Coordinates of C-alpha atoms and ligand atoms in Angstrom, one line a residue:
M871 CA 77.0 75.1 92.0
K872 CA 78.4 75.8 95.4
K873 CA 76.4 77.2 98.3
R874 CA 77.0 81.0 98.4
S875 CA 74.3 82.4 100.7
K876 CA 76.6 83.7 103.5
S877 CA 79.0 85.3 101.0
E878 CA 76.1 86.9 99.2
A879 CA 74.7 88.4 102.4
L880 CA 78.2 89.7 103.4
F881 CA 78.8 91.2 100.0
A882 CA 75.4 93.0 100.2
R883 CA 76.4 94.3 103.6
A884 CA 79.9 95.3 102.5
Q885 CA 78.6 97.3 99.5
K886 CA 76.8 99.6 101.9
R887 CA 79.9 100.6 103.8
I888 CA 82.9 99.8 101.5
P889 CA 83.2 101.1 97.9
G890 CA 82.2 98.2 95.7
G891 CA 82.2 96.0 98.8
V892 CA 85.9 95.4 98.7
N893 CA 89.2 97.0 99.9
S894 CA 90.9 96.5 96.5
P895 CA 89.0 96.6 93.2
V896 CA 89.9 93.3 91.5
R897 CA 88.5 91.3 94.5
A898 CA 84.9 92.5 93.6
F899 CA 84.8 90.1 90.6
R900 CA 83.6 92.9 88.2
S901 CA 85.3 91.4 85.2
V902 CA 84.0 87.8 85.8
G903 CA 80.7 88.7 87.4
G904 CA 79.1 87.0 90.5
T905 CA 79.8 87.2 94.2
P906 CA 83.3 86.8 95.6
P907 CA 83.5 84.1 98.2
F908 CA 84.3 85.7 101.6
I909 CA 87.2 83.8 102.9
E910 CA 87.3 82.5 106.5
R911 CA 90.6 80.6 106.7
G912 CA 93.4 79.1 104.8
L913 CA 95.9 76.3 105.3
G914 CA 98.6 75.1 102.9
S915 CA 97.2 75.2 99.3
R916 CA 93.6 75.5 100.5
I917 CA 91.2 78.2 101.5
W918 CA 87.7 77.9 102.9
D919 CA 84.9 80.4 102.6
V920 CA 82.2 81.4 105.0
D921 CA 79.8 78.9 103.4
G922 CA 82.2 76.1 104.1
N923 CA 83.4 75.7 100.5
E924 CA 86.9 74.5 100.0
F925 CA 89.2 75.8 97.1
V926 CA 92.7 75.1 95.9
D927 CA 94.1 78.6 95.9
Y928 CA 96.1 79.9 93.0
V929 CA 95.8 83.5 94.0
C930 CA 98.0 83.0 97.2
S931 CA 97.1 86.5 98.4
W932 CA 98.2 87.8 94.9
G933 CA 101.7 86.4 95.4
P934 CA 103.1 86.7 98.9
L935 CA 102.2 83.1 100.0
I936 CA 105.0 81.2 98.3
L937 CA 104.9 78.6 101.1
G938 CA 101.1 78.5 101.1
H939 CA 98.8 79.5 103.9
C940 CA 100.0 79.5 107.5
P941 CA 103.5 78.1 106.9
P942 CA 104.9 76.9 110.3
P943 CA 108.1 79.0 110.2
V944 CA 106.1 82.3 109.7
V945 CA 103.4 81.3 112.2
E946 CA 106.0 80.5 114.8
A947 CA 107.9 83.8 114.2
L948 CA 104.7 85.7 114.6
R949 CA 103.7 83.9 117.8
E950 CA 107.0 84.6 119.3
V951 CA 107.1 88.3 118.5
I952 CA 103.5 89.3 119.2
E953 CA 103.9 89.3 123.0
T954 CA 106.9 91.6 122.8
G955 CA 105.1 94.5 121.2
T956 CA 103.6 95.3 117.8
S957 CA 105.2 98.6 117.0
F958 CA 107.6 101.0 118.6
G959 CA 108.3 103.7 116.0
A960 CA 111.9 103.2 116.9
P961 CA 114.6 101.1 115.4
T962 CA 114.9 97.4 116.2
E963 CA 117.6 94.7 115.6
R964 CA 115.3 92.7 113.3
E965 CA 115.1 95.5 110.7
V966 CA 118.9 95.5 110.4
E967 CA 118.7 91.7 110.0
L968 CA 116.1 91.9 107.3
A969 CA 118.0 94.6 105.4
E970 CA 121.1 92.4 105.5
E971 CA 119.2 89.3 104.3
I972 CA 117.7 91.3 101.4
A973 CA 121.1 92.7 100.5
S974 CA 122.7 89.2 100.6
A975 CA 120.0 87.7 98.4
V976 CA 119.8 90.6 96.0
P977 CA 123.3 92.1 95.4
S978 CA 122.0 95.2 93.7
M979 CA 120.2 96.1 97.0
E980 CA 123.2 97.7 98.6
M981 CA 121.0 99.8 100.9
V982 CA 117.4 99.1 101.8
R983 CA 114.5 101.1 103.2
L984 CA 111.5 99.2 104.6
V985 CA 108.0 100.5 103.9
N986 CA 104.5 99.0 104.2
S987 CA 103.2 98.4 100.7
G988 CA 104.3 97.9 97.1
T989 CA 102.7 101.2 96.2
E990 CA 104.8 103.0 98.9
A991 CA 107.9 101.3 97.6
T992 CA 107.4 102.3 93.9
M993 CA 106.3 105.9 94.9
S994 CA 109.4 106.3 97.0
A995 CA 111.8 104.8 94.4
L996 CA 110.4 107.2 91.8
R997 CA 110.9 110.1 94.1
V998 CA 114.5 109.0 94.8
A999 CA 115.1 108.6 91.1
R1000 CA 113.9 112.2 90.5
G1001 CA 115.7 113.6 93.4
F1002 CA 119.0 111.9 92.4
T1003 CA 118.9 112.8 88.7
G1004 CA 117.2 116.2 89.0
R1005 CA 114.9 115.1 86.2
D1006 CA 111.1 114.7 86.1
L1007 CA 110.0 112.3 83.4
T1008 CA 109.5 108.5 83.9
I1009 CA 109.1 105.8 81.3
K1010 CA 106.7 103.1 82.2
F1011 CA 105.1 100.3 80.1
E1012 CA 101.5 99.9 79.1
G1013 CA 99.9 97.1 81.1
C1014 CA 102.5 97.2 83.9
Y1015 CA 101.1 98.2 87.3
H1016 CA 103.2 99.7 90.0
G1017 CA 100.6 100.3 92.7
H1018 CA 98.3 103.3 92.8
V1019 CA 101.0 105.9 92.6
D1020 CA 99.5 109.0 90.9
S1021 CA 101.9 109.4 88.0
L1022 CA 102.1 105.6 87.4
L1023 CA 98.4 105.1 86.9
V1024 CA 98.7 105.8 83.3
K1025 CA 97.8 102.9 81.0
A1026 CA 98.2 100.6 84.0
G1027 CA 97.4 96.9 84.3
S1028 CA 95.8 95.0 87.1
G1029 CA 92.4 96.5 88.3
M1030 CA 92.8 99.4 85.8
A1031 CA 92.9 96.9 83.0
T1032 CA 90.1 94.8 84.5
L1033 CA 87.8 97.8 84.8
G1034 CA 88.8 99.2 81.5
I1035 CA 90.0 102.5 83.1
S1036 CA 93.0 103.8 81.1
D1037 CA 93.6 106.9 83.2
T1038 CA 92.1 107.3 86.6
A1039 CA 90.1 110.2 87.8
G1040 CA 91.8 112.2 90.5
V1041 CA 95.3 112.3 89.0
P1042 CA 96.1 115.9 87.8
E1043 CA 97.0 116.0 84.2
S1044 CA 100.3 117.6 85.0
F1045 CA 101.3 114.5 87.0
A1046 CA 100.2 112.1 84.2
R1047 CA 102.3 114.2 81.8
T1048 CA 105.4 113.3 83.7
T1049 CA 104.9 109.7 82.5
L1050 CA 105.7 108.3 79.1
A1051 CA 103.8 105.0 78.7
L1052 CA 105.3 102.8 76.0
P1053 CA 104.5 99.3 74.7
Y1054 CA 106.2 96.6 76.8
N1055 CA 108.9 94.7 74.9
S1056 CA 109.4 97.4 72.4
I1057 CA 113.0 98.4 72.4
A1058 CA 112.4 100.7 69.4
A1059 CA 109.8 102.7 71.4
V1060 CA 112.3 103.2 74.3
E1061 CA 115.0 104.3 71.9
K1062 CA 112.6 106.8 70.4
A1063 CA 111.6 108.2 73.7
F1064 CA 115.2 108.6 74.8
A1065 CA 116.0 110.3 71.4
E1066 CA 113.2 112.7 72.0
Y1067 CA 113.4 113.4 75.8
G1068 CA 116.8 111.9 76.8
D1069 CA 118.0 114.4 79.2
K1070 CA 114.7 114.8 80.9
I1071 CA 114.1 111.1 81.8
A1072 CA 114.8 110.3 85.4
A1073 CA 113.9 106.6 85.3
V1074 CA 112.6 103.7 83.5
I1075 CA 110.4 101.6 85.7
V1076 CA 109.5 98.1 84.6
E1077 CA 108.0 94.8 85.9
P1078 CA 110.9 92.6 84.6
V1079 CA 108.3 89.9 84.2
V1080 CA 104.9 91.4 84.0
G1081 CA 102.2 90.0 86.3
N1082 CA 99.6 92.7 86.1
M1083 CA 98.4 92.2 82.5
G1084 CA 98.5 88.5 83.1
C1085 CA 101.9 87.0 83.1
V1086 CA 104.0 88.4 80.2
P1087 CA 107.7 87.6 80.0
P1088 CA 110.3 90.0 78.5
I1089 CA 111.5 89.1 75.0
P1090 CA 115.2 88.3 74.8
G1091 CA 117.2 91.5 74.8
F1092 CA 114.5 93.8 76.2
L1093 CA 115.7 94.2 79.8
E1094 CA 119.3 94.3 78.5
A1095 CA 118.4 97.2 76.2
L1096 CA 116.7 99.0 79.1
R1097 CA 119.9 98.6 81.1
T1098 CA 122.1 99.9 78.2
L1099 CA 119.9 102.8 77.3
T1100 CA 119.4 104.1 80.8
E1101 CA 123.1 103.9 81.6
K1102 CA 124.0 105.7 78.4
R1103 CA 121.4 108.5 79.0
G1104 CA 122.0 109.0 82.7
A1105 CA 118.6 107.7 83.7
L1106 CA 118.0 105.1 86.5
L1107 CA 116.6 101.7 85.8
I1108 CA 114.0 100.6 88.4
F1109 CA 112.9 97.0 88.6
D1110 CA 109.5 96.6 90.2
E1111 CA 110.0 93.2 91.8
V1112 CA 107.0 93.4 94.1
M1113 CA 105.7 90.2 92.4
T1114 CA 108.8 88.6 91.0
G1115 CA 111.1 89.3 94.0
F1116 CA 112.0 86.1 96.0
R1117 CA 109.5 84.3 93.7
L1118 CA 111.3 83.7 90.4
A1119 CA 114.6 83.1 92.3
L1120 CA 115.9 84.1 95.7
G1121 CA 117.5 87.1 93.9
G1122 CA 114.3 87.8 91.9
A1123 CA 114.0 88.4 88.2
Q1124 CA 117.3 90.3 88.3
E1125 CA 119.1 87.1 89.2
L1126 CA 117.1 85.1 86.6
F1127 CA 118.0 87.5 83.8
G1128 CA 121.4 88.7 85.0
I1129 CA 120.6 92.4 85.0
R1130 CA 121.6 94.8 87.8
P1131 CA 119.1 97.6 88.1
D1132 CA 119.9 100.9 90.0
L1133 CA 116.9 100.7 92.2
S1134 CA 114.4 97.9 92.9
T1135 CA 111.1 97.6 94.8
F1136 CA 110.0 94.5 96.7
G1137 CA 106.8 93.6 98.5
K1138 CA 104.5 90.6 98.9
I1139 CA 106.9 87.7 99.7
I1140 CA 109.3 89.7 101.8
G1141 CA 106.5 90.4 104.2
G1142 CA 105.7 86.7 104.7
G1143 CA 102.0 87.6 104.1
L1144 CA 102.0 90.7 106.3
P1145 CA 102.1 94.3 105.0
L1146 CA 105.8 95.0 104.3
A1147 CA 107.7 96.2 101.3
A1148 CA 111.0 97.7 100.5
Y1149 CA 112.9 99.8 98.0
G1150 CA 116.6 100.2 97.7
G1151 CA 119.6 99.8 95.4
R1152 CA 122.9 101.6 94.8
A1153 CA 124.4 103.0 98.0
D1154 CA 125.3 106.3 96.3
I1155 CA 121.6 106.8 95.4
M1156 CA 120.1 105.6 98.6
A1157 CA 122.4 107.8 100.6
R1158 CA 120.3 110.7 99.2
V1159 CA 117.3 109.5 101.2
A1160 CA 116.4 111.3 104.5
P1161 CA 117.9 111.6 107.0
S1162 CA 121.2 110.9 105.2
G1163 CA 120.1 113.1 102.3
P1164 CA 117.4 115.6 101.2
I1165 CA 114.8 113.2 99.7
Y1166 CA 112.1 112.8 102.2
Q1167 CA 110.2 109.6 103.0
A1168 CA 108.9 108.3 106.3
G1169 CA 106.4 106.0 108.0
T1170 CA 105.1 105.3 111.5
L1171 CA 104.6 101.5 111.0
S1172 CA 107.6 101.1 108.7
G1173 CA 109.7 98.1 109.9
N1174 CA 107.2 97.1 112.5
P1175 CA 108.2 94.0 114.4
L1176 CA 105.3 91.8 113.3
A1177 CA 105.8 92.3 109.5
V1178 CA 109.6 92.2 109.8
S1179 CA 109.6 89.0 111.8
A1180 CA 107.2 87.3 109.3
G1181 CA 109.4 88.6 106.4
L1182 CA 112.6 87.4 108.1
A1183 CA 111.2 83.9 108.7
M1184 CA 110.0 83.7 105.1
V1185 CA 113.3 85.0 103.5
R1186 CA 115.4 82.7 105.8
Y1187 CA 113.3 79.7 105.0
L1188 CA 113.6 80.3 101.2
K1189 CA 117.4 80.8 101.5
A1190 CA 117.8 77.6 103.4
H1191 CA 115.5 75.6 101.1
P1192 CA 116.4 76.1 97.4
E1193 CA 114.3 73.1 96.6
V1194 CA 111.2 75.4 97.0
Y1195 CA 112.1 77.0 93.7
Q1196 CA 112.6 73.7 91.9
Q1197 CA 109.4 72.3 93.1
I1198 CA 107.1 75.2 92.4
E1199 CA 108.6 75.6 88.9
A1200 CA 108.0 71.9 88.2
R1201 CA 104.5 72.0 89.5
T1202 CA 103.6 75.1 87.5
A1203 CA 105.1 73.6 84.4
Q1204 CA 102.8 70.6 84.9
L1205 CA 99.8 72.9 85.4
C1206 CA 100.6 74.7 82.2
A1207 CA 101.5 71.8 79.9
N1208 CA 99.7 71.1 76.7
P1209 CA 97.2 73.9 76.6
P1210 CA 94.2 73.3 74.3
D1211 CA 93.7 75.2 71.0
G1212 CA 92.8 78.8 71.4
I1213 CA 94.6 79.2 74.7
T1214 CA 98.0 80.8 75.1
V1215 CA 99.7 80.0 78.3
N1216 CA 102.5 82.3 79.6
R1217 CA 104.6 81.0 82.4
V1218 CA 107.8 82.1 84.1
G1219 CA 108.8 80.0 87.1
S1220 CA 105.7 79.7 89.3
M1221 CA 103.8 82.6 87.7
F1222 CA 101.3 81.8 85.0
T1223 CA 98.3 83.0 83.0
F1224 CA 95.9 81.1 80.7
F1225 CA 95.1 83.7 78.0
F1226 CA 91.9 83.0 76.0
N1227 CA 93.8 84.1 73.0
N1228 CA 95.2 82.2 70.1
Q1229 CA 98.0 84.7 69.5
P1230 CA 101.3 85.0 71.5
V1231 CA 100.8 87.5 74.3
T1232 CA 103.8 89.8 74.5
D1233 CA 102.4 93.2 75.5
W1234 CA 99.2 95.0 76.4
E1235 CA 97.9 95.2 72.8
T1236 CA 98.0 91.5 72.4
A1237 CA 96.8 90.7 76.0
A1238 CA 93.8 93.0 75.4
K1239 CA 92.7 90.8 72.5
S1240 CA 91.9 88.0 74.8
D1241 CA 88.3 86.8 75.1
R1242 CA 87.3 88.0 78.5
A1243 CA 83.8 86.5 78.4
A1244 CA 85.3 83.1 77.7
F1245 CA 87.8 83.6 80.5
G1246 CA 84.8 84.5 82.8
R1247 CA 83.1 81.2 82.0
F1248 CA 86.2 79.3 82.6
F1249 CA 86.8 81.1 85.9
H1250 CA 83.3 80.2 87.2
F1251 CA 83.5 76.6 86.0
M1252 CA 86.7 76.2 88.0
L1253 CA 85.4 78.1 91.0
D1254 CA 82.3 75.9 91.1
R1255 CA 84.6 72.9 91.2
G1256 CA 86.9 74.1 94.0
V1257 CA 89.6 75.9 92.0
Y1258 CA 90.2 79.5 93.0
L1259 CA 91.9 81.5 90.2
A1260 CA 92.5 85.2 90.0
P1261 CA 89.2 86.8 89.0
S1262 CA 90.5 88.6 85.9
Q1263 CA 92.1 87.7 82.6
F1264 CA 94.7 90.3 83.4
E1265 CA 96.3 88.9 86.5
A1266 CA 99.0 86.2 87.1
G1267 CA 98.3 83.0 89.0
F1268 CA 100.8 81.6 91.6
V1269 CA 101.8 78.2 92.7
S1270 CA 103.1 77.7 96.2
F1271 CA 105.3 75.1 97.9
A1272 CA 102.2 73.8 99.5
H1273 CA 100.5 72.8 96.2
S1274 CA 100.8 69.0 95.9
A1275 CA 101.2 67.0 92.7
E1276 CA 97.6 65.8 93.4
D1277 CA 96.3 69.5 93.6
I1278 CA 97.8 70.1 90.2
R1279 CA 96.5 66.9 88.7
R1280 CA 93.0 67.6 89.9
T1281 CA 93.2 71.2 88.6
V1282 CA 94.4 70.1 85.2
E1283 CA 91.6 67.5 85.1
T1284 CA 89.0 70.1 86.0
A1285 CA 90.2 72.5 83.3
R1286 CA 90.1 69.6 80.7
Q1287 CA 86.5 69.0 81.5
F1288 CA 85.8 72.7 80.7
F1289 CA 87.6 72.6 77.4
A1290 CA 86.0 69.3 76.5
A1291 CA 82.5 70.8 77.1
I1292 CA 83.0 73.8 74.8
Ligands
HOZ2348 N1 96.8 94.7 92.7 C1 96.7 93.3 93.0 C2 96.9 92.4 91.9 N2 97.8 92.8 90.9 C3 95.4 93.1 93.7 C4 95.5 93.2 95.1 C5 94.3 92.8 95.9 O1 93.2 92.9 95.5 O2 94.5 92.3 97.0

């Protein structure tokens, strides 16, 4: 058992001033119990908490840190820019460069708008889809999470799944009614929804590989069917690539699966670990965004020099080093090889989840059958031995370029000890 006294004291203090003691719910460890370690610093594949405990980190800030903690290209870019000003609320050359880099890596992103968080990106993409089509309804999928956008918090994954909240308080019923939540991977359900509401559906929004009910890949033909049906019925296809963008490939899941959505959202990696996100897509659609068009969206810190410089350094590094993708995929495959009986491992590239579930996990219904108590025991066993996994059965894990073969070997060995003991 690791020493926890400083984290425990901080958590007690935090709970007096911050709801649940955290600034984002899953961090509070509610589904696994115990006290979250308060993190002091990170370097490469490691983080250290305030009690001096060291962990191999498979959360990687929930995905952005594809090069690990404090990667030199990002740190240098930040050092360089910080003395020239942190925000102007006026255009800068770097924003143009980042938009160009994103468009060159992801061909469907003909035009790009930078924002500050994944939530802002999906909220804006949805508004643009509604403004462009003149329709109100959205199809989303159960267990997918698209940030805390009012109308998208219906049957959402991530913290909503962890806390067992199916629909959040504070969202007017009329907003929730604009969302049709369907089972992920069910082409039949999407066909039925289009048959019933076809000319009212503005968009289908999907995590092309789900990360927010744990890692769940699309079945062959699912994304293709979404593309065909949306095109046929005049609705827009939105890929939420906040997690998958620049992670599964430089061009994201859309490159991996060869599907061109109308709009996409990005976050996490494109900010290099700073708060930055983007939405964009077809030029004829994005031309409707203010000030070129009537769909309003704005932000004081949007495109600020710090986040944009970190993002540029990250994206340029990834573009120049395709071996990053080969290495992280190989390491993750090693981590996920030969699961014991009773465990279903889902992996796409460097995203993975160990489900305490002996059935294939293909949607929320199957994910929800996982044994959360057993996951909680596994999680704490690993944490006590220096392996920091996402504190919920319904989140993806991430491997970074900084994870060494030895990190993976030790993690596998630790997991084996757990399974041998049960
Ligand atoms: N929604 C994030 C995971 N899917 C968690 C964000 C956080 O707690 O930082």
